PDB file of N, CA and C in Angstrom:
ATOM      1  N   UNK A 614     -13.174 -45.233   0.608  1.00 66.00           N
ATOM      2  CA  UNK A 614     -14.083 -46.099   0.826  1.00 66.00           C
ATOM      3  C   UNK A 614     -15.273 -45.627   1.900  1.00 66.00           C
ATOM      4  N   UNK A 615     -15.267 -45.245   2.721  1.00 71.00           N
ATOM      5  CA  UNK A 615     -16.173 -45.120   3.959  1.00 71.00           C
ATOM      6  C   UNK A 615     -17.814 -43.179   3.455  1.00 71.00           C
ATOM      7  N   UNK A 616     -16.448 -41.799   2.540  1.00 67.00           N
ATOM      8  CA  UNK A 616     -16.018 -41.171   2.695  1.00 67.00           C
ATOM      9  C   UNK A 616     -17.748 -41.597   0.869  1.00 67.00           C
ATOM     10  N   UNK A 617     -16.941 -42.021   0.159  1.00 68.00           N
ATOM     11  CA  UNK A 617     -17.458 -42.166  -0.766  1.00 68.00           C
ATOM     12  C   UNK A 617     -19.436 -43.155  -0.658  1.00 68.00           C
ATOM     13  N   UNK A 618     -19.353 -43.882   0.723  1.00 75.00           N
ATOM     14  CA  UNK A 618     -20.665 -44.650   0.756  1.00 75.00           C
ATOM     15  C   UNK A 618     -21.381 -43.935   1.486  1.00 75.00           C
ATOM     16  N   UNK A 619     -20.825 -42.349   2.152  1.00 71.00           N
ATOM     17  CA  UNK A 619     -21.555 -41.189   2.968  1.00 71.00           C
ATOM     18  C   UNK A 619     -22.216 -40.569   1.472  1.00 71.00           C
ATOM     19  N   UNK A 620     -21.326 -40.238   0.324  1.00 68.00           N
ATOM     20  CA  UNK A 620     -22.460 -38.875  -0.156  1.00 68.00           C
ATOM     21  C   UNK A 620     -23.093 -40.254  -1.064  1.00 68.00           C
ATOM     22  N   UNK A 621     -23.251 -41.596  -1.022  1.00 73.00           N
ATOM     23  CA  UNK A 621     -24.027 -42.289  -2.197  1.00 73.00           C
ATOM     24  C   UNK A 621     -25.151 -42.017  -1.323  1.00 73.00           C
ATOM     25  N   UNK A 622     -25.507 -41.945  -0.369  1.00 76.00           N
ATOM     26  CA  UNK A 622     -27.037 -41.913   0.722  1.00 76.00           C
ATOM     27  C   UNK A 622     -27.139 -40.280   0.591  1.00 76.00           C
ATOM     28  N   UNK A 623     -25.920 -39.369   0.008  1.00 71.00           N
ATOM     29  CA  UNK A 623     -27.149 -38.135   0.258  1.00 71.00           C
ATOM     30  C   UNK A 623     -27.885 -37.482  -0.949  1.00 71.00           C
ATOM     31  N   UNK A 624     -29.509 -37.694  -0.457  1.00 72.00           N
ATOM     32  CA  UNK A 624     -29.865 -36.736  -1.067  1.00 72.00           C
ATOM     33  C   UNK A 624     -30.310 -35.948  -2.815  1.00 72.00           C
ATOM     34  N   UNK A 625     -29.469 -35.496  -4.434  1.00 67.00           N
ATOM     35  CA  UNK A 625     -29.103 -34.438  -4.407  1.00 67.00           C
ATOM     36  C   UNK A 625     -29.636 -33.260  -4.339  1.00 67.00           C
ATOM     37  N   UNK A 626     -30.530 -32.488  -3.031  1.00 67.00           N
ATOM     38  CA  UNK A 626     -30.800 -31.532  -2.890  1.00 67.00           C
ATOM     39  C   UNK A 626     -30.423 -30.957  -1.931  1.00 67.00           C
ATOM     40  N   UNK A 627     -29.524 -32.344  -0.934  1.00 68.00           N
ATOM     41  CA  UNK A 627     -28.190 -31.656  -0.287  1.00 68.00           C
ATOM     42  C   UNK A 627     -26.240 -31.405  -0.674  1.00 68.00           C
ATOM     43  N   UNK A 628     -26.448 -31.983  -1.662  1.00 67.00           N
ATOM     44  CA  UNK A 628     -24.930 -31.707  -1.701  1.00 67.00           C
ATOM     45  C   UNK A 628     -24.798 -30.488  -1.662  1.00 67.00           C
ATOM     46  N   UNK A 629     -25.368 -29.405  -2.582  1.00 65.00           N
ATOM     47  CA  UNK A 629     -24.438 -28.482  -2.526  1.00 65.00           C
ATOM     48  C   UNK A 629     -24.093 -27.741  -0.573  1.00 65.00           C
ATOM     49  N   UNK A 630     -25.419 -27.886  -0.017  1.00 70.00           N
ATOM     50  CA  UNK A 630     -25.565 -27.193   1.448  1.00 70.00           C
ATOM     51  C   UNK A 630     -23.622 -28.479   2.188  1.00 70.00           C
ATOM     52  N   UNK A 631     -23.674 -30.124   1.812  1.00 71.00           N
ATOM     53  CA  UNK A 631     -22.187 -30.532   1.674  1.00 71.00           C
ATOM     54  C   UNK A 631     -21.474 -30.605   1.154  1.00 71.00           C
ATOM     55  N   UNK A 632     -21.329 -29.615   0.030  1.00 68.00           N
ATOM     56  CA  UNK A 632     -19.813 -29.447  -0.119  1.00 68.00           C
ATOM     57  C   UNK A 632     -19.623 -27.739   0.529  1.00 68.00           C
ATOM     58  N   UNK A 633     -20.668 -27.064   1.438  1.00 68.00           N
ATOM     59  CA  UNK A 633     -20.384 -26.035   1.915  1.00 68.00           C
ATOM     60  C   UNK A 633     -19.630 -26.439   4.268  1.00 68.00           C
ATOM     61  N   UNK A 634     -20.304 -27.123   4.128  1.00 72.00           N
ATOM     62  CA  UNK A 634     -19.627 -28.253   5.227  1.00 72.00           C
ATOM     63  C   UNK A 634     -17.965 -28.345   4.746  1.00 72.00           C
ATOM     64  N   UNK A 635     -17.923 -29.195   2.884  1.00 71.00           N
ATOM     65  CA  UNK A 635     -16.454 -29.597   2.822  1.00 71.00           C
ATOM     66  C   UNK A 635     -15.844 -28.344   3.079  1.00 71.00           C
ATOM     67  N   UNK A 636     -15.609 -27.177   2.886  1.00 70.00           N
ATOM     68  CA  UNK A 636     -15.594 -25.950   2.455  1.00 70.00           C
ATOM     69  C   UNK A 636     -15.119 -25.644   3.090  1.00 70.00           C
ATOM     70  N   UNK A 637     -15.652 -25.310   4.219  1.00 72.00           N
ATOM     71  CA  UNK A 637     -14.981 -24.444   6.178  1.00 72.00           C
ATOM     72  C   UNK A 637     -14.444 -26.189   6.664  1.00 72.00           C
ATOM     73  N   UNK A 638     -14.588 -27.547   6.506  1.00 75.00           N
ATOM     74  CA  UNK A 638     -13.108 -27.920   6.678  1.00 75.00           C
ATOM     75  C   UNK A 638     -12.399 -27.555   5.965  1.00 75.00           C
ATOM     76  N   UNK A 639     -12.756 -27.711   5.058  1.00 73.00           N
ATOM     77  CA  UNK A 639     -11.041 -27.228   4.712  1.00 73.00           C
ATOM     78  C   UNK A 639     -10.369 -25.304   5.572  1.00 73.00           C
ATOM     79  N   UNK A 640     -10.959 -24.837   4.990  1.00 78.00           N
ATOM     80  CA  UNK A 640     -10.647 -23.419   5.659  1.00 78.00           C
ATOM     81  C   UNK A 640      -9.880 -23.547   7.253  1.00 78.00           C
ATOM     82  N   UNK A 641     -10.613 -24.878   7.518  1.00 82.00           N
ATOM     83  CA  UNK A 641      -9.902 -25.308   9.258  1.00 82.00           C
ATOM     84  C   UNK A 641      -9.115 -26.240   9.227  1.00 82.00           C
ATOM     85  N   UNK A 642      -8.795 -26.816   7.905  1.00 82.00           N
ATOM     86  CA  UNK A 642      -7.337 -27.067   8.011  1.00 82.00           C
ATOM     87  C   UNK A 642      -6.027 -26.344   7.465  1.00 82.00           C
ATOM     88  N   UNK A 643      -6.905 -25.102   6.608  1.00 84.00           N
ATOM     89  CA  UNK A 643      -6.208 -24.590   6.438  1.00 84.00           C
ATOM     90  C   UNK A 643      -5.396 -23.104   7.674  1.00 84.00           C
ATOM     91  N   UNK A 644      -6.028 -23.040   8.088  1.00 87.00           N
ATOM     92  CA  UNK A 644      -5.419 -22.221   9.685  1.00 87.00           C
ATOM     93  C   UNK A 644      -4.927 -23.651  11.003  1.00 87.00           C
ATOM     94  N   UNK A 645      -5.201 -24.473  10.847  1.00 87.00           N
ATOM     95  CA  UNK A 645      -4.225 -25.561  10.948  1.00 87.00           C
ATOM     96  C   UNK A 645      -2.798 -25.647  10.499  1.00 87.00           C
ATOM     97  N   UNK A 646      -2.290 -24.982   8.745  1.00 87.00           N
ATOM     98  CA  UNK A 646      -1.331 -25.237   8.767  1.00 87.00           C
ATOM     99  C   UNK A 646      -1.038 -23.737   8.881  1.00 87.00           C
ATOM    100  N   UNK A 647      -1.502 -22.976   8.970  1.00 88.00           N
ATOM    101  CA  UNK A 647      -0.324 -21.213   9.047  1.00 88.00           C
ATOM    102  C   UNK A 647      -0.677 -21.649  10.646  1.00 88.00           C
ATOM    103  N   UNK A 648      -0.377 -22.501  11.702  1.00 90.00           N
ATOM    104  CA  UNK A 648      -0.202 -22.611  13.114  1.00 90.00           C
ATOM    105  C   UNK A 648       0.761 -23.595  13.221  1.00 90.00           C
ATOM    106  N   UNK A 649       0.341 -24.281  11.688  1.00 86.00           N
ATOM    107  CA  UNK A 649       2.053 -25.553  12.076  1.00 86.00           C
ATOM    108  C   UNK A 649       2.834 -24.202  11.446  1.00 86.00           C
ATOM    109  N   UNK A 650       3.075 -23.151  10.718  1.00 87.00           N
ATOM    110  CA  UNK A 650       4.006 -22.672  10.388  1.00 87.00           C
ATOM    111  C   UNK A 650       4.354 -21.749  11.539  1.00 87.00           C
ATOM    112  N   UNK A 651       3.091 -21.452  12.728  1.00 90.00           N
ATOM    113  CA  UNK A 651       3.963 -19.988  13.450  1.00 90.00           C
ATOM    114  C   UNK A 651       5.061 -21.294  14.062  1.00 90.00           C
ATOM    115  N   UNK A 652       4.352 -22.945  14.226  1.00 91.00           N
ATOM    116  CA  UNK A 652       5.164 -23.416  15.910  1.00 91.00           C
ATOM    117  C   UNK A 652       6.552 -23.943  14.258  1.00 91.00           C
ATOM    118  N   UNK A 653       6.644 -23.812  14.134  1.00 88.00           N
ATOM    119  CA  UNK A 653       7.509 -24.425  13.054  1.00 88.00           C
ATOM    120  C   UNK A 653       9.179 -23.891  13.368  1.00 88.00           C
ATOM    121  N   UNK A 654      10.279 -24.051  13.889  1.00 90.00           N
ATOM    122  CA  UNK A 654      12.318 -23.988  14.344  1.00 90.00           C
ATOM    123  C   UNK A 654      12.564 -24.175  13.058  1.00 90.00           C
ATOM    124  N   UNK A 655      11.733 -25.594  12.021  1.00 92.00           N
ATOM    125  CA  UNK A 655      13.000 -25.745  10.401  1.00 92.00           C
ATOM    126  C   UNK A 655      12.683 -26.133   9.928  1.00 92.00           C
ATOM    127  N   UNK A 656      14.003 -25.908   9.346  1.00 93.00           N
ATOM    128  CA  UNK A 656      12.695 -26.295   7.397  1.00 93.00           C
ATOM    129  C   UNK A 656      11.447 -27.519   6.197  1.00 93.00           C
ATOM    130  N   UNK A 657      12.084 -28.739   7.539  1.00 92.00           N
ATOM    131  CA  UNK A 657      11.261 -29.663   7.092  1.00 92.00           C
ATOM    132  C   UNK A 657       9.410 -29.048   7.119  1.00 92.00           C
ATOM    133  N   UNK A 658       9.432 -28.977   8.838  1.00 89.00           N
ATOM    134  CA  UNK A 658       7.671 -27.966   9.598  1.00 89.00           C
ATOM    135  C   UNK A 658       8.011 -26.890   8.792  1.00 89.00           C
ATOM    136  N   UNK A 659       8.513 -25.920   8.152  1.00 90.00           N
ATOM    137  CA  UNK A 659       7.292 -25.104   7.253  1.00 90.00           C
ATOM    138  C   UNK A 659       7.886 -25.114   5.707  1.00 90.00           C
ATOM    139  N   UNK A 660       8.334 -26.198   5.176  1.00 92.00           N
ATOM    140  CA  UNK A 660       8.747 -27.170   3.945  1.00 92.00           C
ATOM    141  C   UNK A 660       6.187 -27.706   3.707  1.00 92.00           C
ATOM    142  N   UNK A 661       6.597 -28.587   5.152  1.00 90.00           N
ATOM    143  CA  UNK A 661       5.283 -28.967   5.152  1.00 90.00           C
ATOM    144  C   UNK A 661       3.823 -28.384   6.065  1.00 90.00           C
ATOM    145  N   UNK A 662       4.277 -27.132   5.960  1.00 89.00           N
ATOM    146  CA  UNK A 662       3.782 -26.131   6.535  1.00 89.00           C
ATOM    147  C   UNK A 662       2.599 -25.289   5.730  1.00 89.00           C
ATOM    148  N   UNK A 663       3.942 -25.435   4.325  1.00 91.00           N
ATOM    149  CA  UNK A 663       3.850 -24.130   3.182  1.00 91.00           C
ATOM    150  C   UNK A 663       3.079 -24.892   1.870  1.00 91.00           C
ATOM    151  N   UNK A 664       2.934 -26.707   1.961  1.00 92.00           N
ATOM    152  CA  UNK A 664       3.109 -27.369   1.296  1.00 92.00           C
ATOM    153  C   UNK A 664       1.307 -27.907   1.023  1.00 92.00           C
ATOM    154  N   UNK A 665       0.633 -28.070   3.494  1.00 88.00           N
ATOM    155  CA  UNK A 665      -0.096 -28.252   3.626  1.00 88.00           C
ATOM    156  C   UNK A 665      -0.843 -26.681   3.505  1.00 88.00           C
ATOM    157  N   UNK A 666      -0.791 -25.329   3.702  1.00 89.00           N
ATOM    158  CA  UNK A 666      -1.501 -24.160   3.487  1.00 89.00           C
ATOM    159  C   UNK A 666      -0.895 -24.180   1.306  1.00 89.00           C
ATOM    160  N   UNK A 667      -1.363 -24.603   0.588  1.00 91.00           N
ATOM    161  CA  UNK A 667      -1.345 -24.768  -0.475  1.00 91.00           C
ATOM    162  C   UNK A 667      -1.851 -25.867  -0.805  1.00 91.00           C
ATOM    163  N   UNK A 668      -2.129 -26.961  -0.362  1.00 88.00           N
ATOM    164  CA  UNK A 668      -3.478 -27.926  -0.747  1.00 88.00           C
ATOM    165  C   UNK A 668      -4.850 -27.774  -0.393  1.00 88.00           C
ATOM    166  N   UNK A 669      -5.017 -26.141   1.057  1.00 86.00           N
ATOM    167  CA  UNK A 669      -5.682 -26.168   1.409  1.00 86.00           C
ATOM    168  C   UNK A 669      -6.308 -24.892   1.245  1.00 86.00           C
ATOM    169  N   UNK A 670      -5.792 -24.114   0.422  1.00 87.00           N
ATOM    170  CA  UNK A 670      -6.200 -23.268  -0.336  1.00 87.00           C
ATOM    171  C   UNK A 670      -6.849 -23.742  -1.419  1.00 87.00           C
ATOM    172  N   UNK A 671      -6.205 -24.477  -2.937  1.00 87.00           N
ATOM    173  CA  UNK A 671      -6.302 -24.891  -3.266  1.00 87.00           C
ATOM    174  C   UNK A 671      -7.158 -25.712  -3.356  1.00 87.00           C
ATOM    175  N   UNK A 672      -7.811 -25.971  -2.128  1.00 82.00           N
ATOM    176  CA  UNK A 672      -8.865 -26.499  -2.173  1.00 82.00           C
ATOM    177  C   UNK A 672     -10.082 -25.766  -1.911  1.00 82.00           C
ATOM    178  N   UNK A 673     -10.042 -25.371  -0.894  1.00 81.00           N
ATOM    179  CA  UNK A 673     -10.803 -23.679  -0.639  1.00 81.00           C
ATOM    180  C   UNK A 673     -11.341 -23.576  -1.813  1.00 81.00           C
ATOM    181  N   UNK A 674     -10.652 -22.741  -2.970  1.00 84.00           N
ATOM    182  CA  UNK A 674     -10.966 -21.972  -4.078  1.00 84.00           C
ATOM    183  C   UNK A 674     -11.657 -22.935  -5.131  1.00 84.00           C
ATOM    184  N   UNK A 675     -11.051 -24.144  -5.326  1.00 82.00           N
ATOM    185  CA  UNK A 675     -12.438 -25.029  -6.257  1.00 82.00           C
ATOM    186  C   UNK A 675     -13.306 -24.953  -5.349  1.00 82.00           C
ATOM    187  N   UNK A 676     -13.664 -25.704  -3.927  1.00 77.00           N
ATOM    188  CA  UNK A 676     -14.362 -26.134  -3.608  1.00 77.00           C
ATOM    189  C   UNK A 676     -15.771 -24.907  -3.575  1.00 77.00           C
ATOM    190  N   UNK A 677     -15.311 -24.197  -3.742  1.00 79.00           N
ATOM    191  CA  UNK A 677     -16.204 -22.688  -3.627  1.00 79.00           C
ATOM    192  C   UNK A 677     -17.042 -22.249  -5.310  1.00 79.00           C
ATOM    193  N   UNK A 678     -15.559 -22.804  -5.838  1.00 83.00           N
ATOM    194  CA  UNK A 678     -16.361 -22.597  -7.157  1.00 83.00           C
ATOM    195  C   UNK A 678     -16.897 -23.874  -7.575  1.00 83.00           C
ATOM    196  N   UNK A 679     -16.600 -24.814  -7.232  1.00 77.00           N
ATOM    197  CA  UNK A 679     -17.671 -25.938  -7.622  1.00 77.00           C
ATOM    198  C   UNK A 679     -18.925 -26.123  -7.258  1.00 77.00           C
ATOM    199  N   UNK A 680     -19.566 -25.161  -5.777  1.00 76.00           N
ATOM    200  CA  UNK A 680     -20.692 -24.171  -4.626  1.00 76.00           C
ATOM    201  C   UNK A 680     -21.556 -22.881  -6.159  1.00 76.00           C
ATOM    202  N   UNK A 681     -20.146 -22.468  -6.265  1.00 80.00           N
ATOM    203  CA  UNK A 681     -21.056 -21.200  -6.873  1.00 80.00           C
ATOM    204  C   UNK A 681     -21.596 -22.881  -8.741  1.00 80.00           C
ATOM    205  N   UNK A 682     -20.821 -22.798  -9.171  1.00 81.00           N
ATOM    206  CA  UNK A 682     -21.622 -23.615 -10.019  1.00 81.00           C
ATOM    207  C   UNK A 682     -23.246 -24.231  -9.866  1.00 81.00           C
ATOM    208  N   UNK A 683     -23.057 -25.887  -9.474  1.00 76.00           N
ATOM    209  CA  UNK A 683     -23.603 -25.922  -8.864  1.00 76.00           C
ATOM    210  C   UNK A 683     -25.286 -24.565  -8.177  1.00 76.00           C
ATOM    211  N   UNK A 684     -24.645 -23.606  -8.309  1.00 77.00           N
ATOM    212  CA  UNK A 684     -25.615 -22.669  -8.120  1.00 77.00           C
ATOM    213  C   UNK A 684     -25.658 -22.629  -8.772  1.00 77.00           C
ATOM    214  N   UNK A 685     -25.540 -21.926  -9.558  1.00 83.00           N
ATOM    215  CA  UNK A 685     -25.396 -21.394 -10.615  1.00 83.00           C
ATOM    216  C   UNK A 685     -26.729 -21.744 -11.937  1.00 83.00           C
ATOM    217  N   UNK A 686     -26.730 -23.524 -11.637  1.00 79.00           N
ATOM    218  CA  UNK A 686     -27.547 -24.092 -11.877  1.00 79.00           C
ATOM    219  C   UNK A 686     -29.147 -24.351 -11.637  1.00 79.00           C
ATOM    220  N   UNK A 687     -29.409 -23.461 -10.313  1.00 78.00           N
ATOM    221  CA  UNK A 687     -30.798 -23.403  -9.980  1.00 78.00           C
ATOM    222  C   UNK A 687     -31.338 -22.130 -10.894  1.00 78.00           C
ATOM    223  N   UNK A 688     -30.618 -21.293 -11.414  1.00 80.00           N
ATOM    224  CA  UNK A 688     -31.150 -19.508 -11.565  1.00 80.00           C
ATOM    225  C   UNK A 688     -31.750 -20.588 -12.804  1.00 80.00           C
ATOM    226  N   UNK A 689     -33.107 -19.153 -12.737  1.00 81.00           N
ATOM    227  CA  UNK A 689     -33.582 -19.454 -13.337  1.00 81.00           C
ATOM    228  C   UNK A 689     -33.048 -19.191 -15.218  1.00 81.00           C
ATOM    229  N   UNK A 690     -33.142 -18.331 -16.380  1.00 79.00           N
ATOM    230  CA  UNK A 690     -33.277 -18.025 -17.642  1.00 79.00           C
ATOM    231  C   UNK A 690     -33.821 -16.423 -17.281  1.00 79.00           C
ATOM    232  N   UNK A 691     -33.253 -16.154 -17.776  1.00 80.00           N
ATOM    233  CA  UNK A 691     -34.171 -14.235 -17.445  1.00 80.00           C
ATOM    234  C   UNK A 691     -34.876 -14.376 -19.017  1.00 80.00           C
ATOM    235  N   UNK A 692     -36.163 -13.822 -18.573  1.00 78.00           N
ATOM    236  CA  UNK A 692     -37.309 -13.375 -19.207  1.00 78.00           C
ATOM    237  C   UNK A 692     -37.005 -13.527 -20.796  1.00 78.00           C
ATOM    238  N   UNK A 693     -37.112 -13.684 -22.457  1.00 80.00           N
ATOM    239  CA  UNK A 693     -37.070 -13.191 -22.797  1.00 80.00           C
ATOM    240  C   UNK A 693     -38.344 -11.671 -23.034  1.00 80.00           C
ATOM    241  N   UNK A 694     -36.277 -10.787 -23.923  1.00 78.00           N
ATOM    242  CA  UNK A 694     -37.594  -9.373 -24.553  1.00 78.00           C
ATOM    243  C   UNK A 694     -37.907  -8.892 -25.365  1.00 78.00           C
ATOM    244  N   UNK A 695     -39.942  -8.682 -24.761  1.00 75.00           N
ATOM    245  CA  UNK A 695     -40.714  -8.402 -25.485  1.00 75.00           C
ATOM    246  C   UNK A 695     -40.979  -7.076 -27.024  1.00 75.00           C
ATOM    247  N   UNK A 696     -40.123  -7.113 -27.860  1.00 71.00           N
ATOM    248  CA  UNK A 696     -40.920  -5.512 -28.842  1.00 71.00           C
ATOM    249  C   UNK A 696     -41.841  -5.227 -29.388  1.00 71.00           C
ATOM    250  N   UNK A 697     -41.936  -5.178 -28.962  1.00 64.00           N
ATOM    251  CA  UNK A 697     -43.088  -3.646 -29.875  1.00 64.00           C
ATOM    252  C   UNK A 697     -42.881  -3.464 -31.038  1.00 64.00           C
ATOM    253  N   UNK A 698     -43.828  -4.589 -32.093  1.00 64.00           N
ATOM    254  CA  UNK A 698     -43.278  -4.277 -34.024  1.00 64.00           C
ATOM    255  C   UNK A 698     -43.304  -2.933 -33.620  1.00 64.00           C
ATOM    256  N   UNK A 699     -44.238  -2.109 -33.186  1.00 66.00           N
ATOM    257  CA  UNK A 699     -44.603  -0.084 -34.115  1.00 66.00           C
ATOM    258  C   UNK A 699     -44.527   0.708 -33.214  1.00 66.00           C
ATOM    259  N   UNK A 700     -42.842   0.382 -32.051  1.00 59.00           N
ATOM    260  CA  UNK A 700     -41.994   1.038 -31.660  1.00 59.00           C
ATOM    261  C   UNK A 700     -40.648   0.871 -31.915  1.00 59.00           C
ATOM    262  N   UNK A 701     -39.892   1.855 -32.595  1.00 56.00           N
ATOM    263  CA  UNK A 701     -38.600   2.022 -33.820  1.00 56.00           C
ATOM    264  C   UNK A 701     -37.779   1.762 -32.962  1.00 56.00           C
ATOM    265  N   UNK A 702     -38.158   2.276 -31.695  1.00 61.00           N
ATOM    266  CA  UNK A 702     -36.454   2.025 -31.148  1.00 61.00           C
ATOM    267  C   UNK A 702     -36.573   0.547 -29.634  1.00 61.00           C
ATOM    268  N   UNK A 703     -37.722  -0.447 -30.235  1.00 54.00           N
ATOM    269  CA  UNK A 703     -37.248  -1.146 -29.859  1.00 54.00           C
ATOM    270  C   UNK A 703     -36.730  -2.604 -30.790  1.00 54.00           C
ATOM    271  N   UNK A 704     -36.880  -1.523 -31.951  1.00 55.00           N
ATOM    272  CA  UNK A 704     -36.024  -2.545 -33.257  1.00 55.00           C
ATOM    273  C   UNK A 704     -37.106  -2.772 -33.936  1.00 55.00           C
ATOM    274  N   UNK A 705     -38.709  -2.402 -34.055  1.00 51.00           N
ATOM    275  CA  UNK A 705     -39.165  -2.516 -35.237  1.00 51.00           C
ATOM    276  C   UNK A 705     -39.643  -1.676 -36.258  1.00 51.00           C
ATOM    277  N   UNK A 706     -40.175  -1.696 -37.304  1.00 53.00           N
ATOM    278  CA  UNK A 706     -40.275  -1.247 -38.151  1.00 53.00           C
ATOM    279  C   UNK A 706     -40.818  -0.049 -38.650  1.00 53.00           C
ATOM    280  N   UNK A 707     -40.759   1.017 -39.459  1.00 50.00           N
ATOM    281  CA  UNK A 707     -41.582   2.560 -38.954  1.00 50.00           C
ATOM    282  C   UNK A 707     -42.404   2.633 -40.687  1.00 50.00           C
ATOM    283  N   UNK A 708     -43.163   2.914 -40.495  1.00 52.00           N
ATOM    284  CA  UNK A 708     -44.043   3.122 -41.603  1.00 52.00           C
ATOM    285  C   UNK A 708     -44.107   4.010 -41.665  1.00 52.00           C
ATOM    286  N   UNK A 709     -43.652   5.069 -43.400  1.00 53.00           N
ATOM    287  CA  UNK A 709     -43.507   6.281 -43.553  1.00 53.00           C
ATOM    288  C   UNK A 709     -45.267   6.654 -43.475  1.00 53.00           C
TER     289      UNK A 709
END
């Protein structure tokens, strides 16, 4: 509930930097999972580290994909190509 309240108060222009910060947090979680795997000495520790690393990696990849989509929305459409009707190489017709 606290996360929803915080996100709902953020202006729409700041959502992309907020998502980038969330991606970095998930990256830290991934590093923590790898450190846990290095310290594990039994099967339970290895399984928990694997699950944590898997979920953290999915969050990082998904976060970057969502951020990429949001940034793509701000790109301008390419300008239409203007063709000269007198130029045959640009699709115009020639008159003999």
